[in-house]
Amino acid sequence: HGMTDDIFRLGHKDRMYRYLRRLEEENRAGLRDYMDYLDDLRMLHIPMTDAALFPKNFEAEHLNIAEERREKERSIERAALAKKNRMFRKLLPRIRELYECEDENLKIVIPTCKEDFQEEGRNNHNCVGGSDFDKMLQENCVVVFLRQKEDLSKSYCTVEFDTHGRVRQNRGMYNKEAPPEAEDFINKLSADVQRKIKEQEMREMRKAERLEVTAG
């Protein structure tokens, strides 16, 4: 209602009714279309001139303005995603230190951006392309991709760990149970990550104790 209130304050109340009646009589638009159009004008911060409020060719102008809004929203989404990807990359050194691992046949691949999650979801036919990027960004979990070294570009298993390095999920194609070799590999990795985390915690604890003694 904000935009129509603005129209009324500008003294356009009667003109708006006449304009809407004409659009409806010509079967070119209705109240809902006009309200959507006004909302687009507000979102784009377009000045409320007579030409903007009452375009001669409403249908064409409505399409143009709607496309402008979609492009602006896409631009905002791209900027927000770029910011998230930058934040995500700051987490990678610690994740690599803990989770990078390989043997003769298998290798851990660590995602580096939102698109990596989406591509894994498409290729492995699972839901990793959804909220896992945000969950990992919030440091609620760690998600890695297990690959067969004979074809590192092909999805094999998608693995989720909790923040202590314990396995939450290890899924193959279409969310099926991981093959035995993948289970063995990931279980060994999990044990190694848990050990590393405990060692880091102990080092930090000893460092804090030394600082306490020094401060005392």
Coordinates of C-alpha atoms in Angstrom, one line a residue, residues 132-210:
D132 CA 25.5 -27.8 3.3
F133 CA 27.5 -24.9 2.0
D134 CA 25.9 -22.6 4.6
K135 CA 26.2 -25.2 7.4
M136 CA 29.9 -25.5 6.7
L137 CA 30.3 -21.7 6.4
Q138 CA 28.7 -21.5 9.9
E139 CA 31.2 -24.1 11.0
N140 CA 28.5 -26.6 12.0
C141 CA 30.0 -29.4 9.9
V142 CA 32.7 -30.3 7.4
V143 CA 31.7 -31.7 4.0
V144 CA 34.3 -33.3 1.7
F145 CA 34.2 -35.2 -1.6
L146 CA 35.8 -38.6 -1.9
R147 CA 37.1 -39.4 -5.3
Q148 CA 38.7 -42.4 -7.1
K149 CA 42.1 -41.3 -8.2
E150 CA 41.6 -42.9 -11.7
D151 CA 39.0 -40.1 -12.3
L152 CA 39.2 -37.2 -9.9
S153 CA 36.6 -35.2 -11.8
K154 CA 33.9 -37.9 -11.3
S155 CA 31.8 -37.9 -8.1
Y156 CA 32.2 -41.0 -5.9
C157 CA 31.1 -40.4 -2.3
T158 CA 29.9 -37.3 -0.4
V159 CA 31.0 -37.3 3.2
E160 CA 29.8 -35.1 6.1
F161 CA 31.7 -34.9 9.4
D162 CA 30.7 -33.2 12.6
T163 CA 32.9 -30.5 14.1
H164 CA 34.8 -33.1 16.1
G165 CA 35.7 -35.1 13.0
R166 CA 33.1 -37.9 13.5
V167 CA 31.3 -39.2 10.4
R168 CA 27.7 -38.1 10.1
Q169 CA 27.1 -39.3 6.5
N170 CA 29.1 -41.2 3.8
R171 CA 26.9 -41.5 0.7
G172 CA 27.5 -42.8 -2.7
M173 CA 25.4 -42.1 -5.9
Y174 CA 21.7 -41.4 -5.2
N175 CA 22.4 -41.4 -1.5
K176 CA 23.2 -45.1 -1.4
E177 CA 25.5 -46.6 1.2
A178 CA 29.2 -46.0 0.5
P179 CA 31.2 -49.0 -0.9
P180 CA 33.3 -50.9 1.7
E181 CA 36.6 -49.4 0.5
A182 CA 35.1 -45.9 0.9
E183 CA 33.8 -46.7 4.4
D184 CA 37.2 -48.0 5.5
F185 CA 39.0 -45.0 4.0
I186 CA 36.7 -42.5 5.7
N187 CA 36.7 -44.3 9.1
K188 CA 40.5 -44.1 9.1
L189 CA 40.4 -40.5 8.1
S190 CA 37.8 -39.8 10.9
A191 CA 40.1 -41.4 13.5
D192 CA 43.0 -39.4 12.3
V193 CA 41.1 -36.1 12.3
Q194 CA 39.8 -36.7 15.8
R195 CA 43.4 -37.3 16.9
K196 CA 44.6 -34.1 15.3
I197 CA 41.8 -32.1 16.9
K198 CA 42.6 -33.4 20.3
E199 CA 46.3 -32.7 19.8
Q200 CA 45.5 -29.1 18.8
E201 CA 43.2 -28.7 21.8
M202 CA 45.9 -30.0 24.1
R203 CA 48.5 -27.6 22.6
E204 CA 46.0 -24.7 23.0
M205 CA 45.3 -25.7 26.6
R206 CA 49.0 -25.8 27.5
K207 CA 49.6 -22.5 25.8
A208 CA 46.8 -20.9 27.8
E209 CA 48.2 -22.4 31.0
R210 CA 51.7 -20.9 30.2

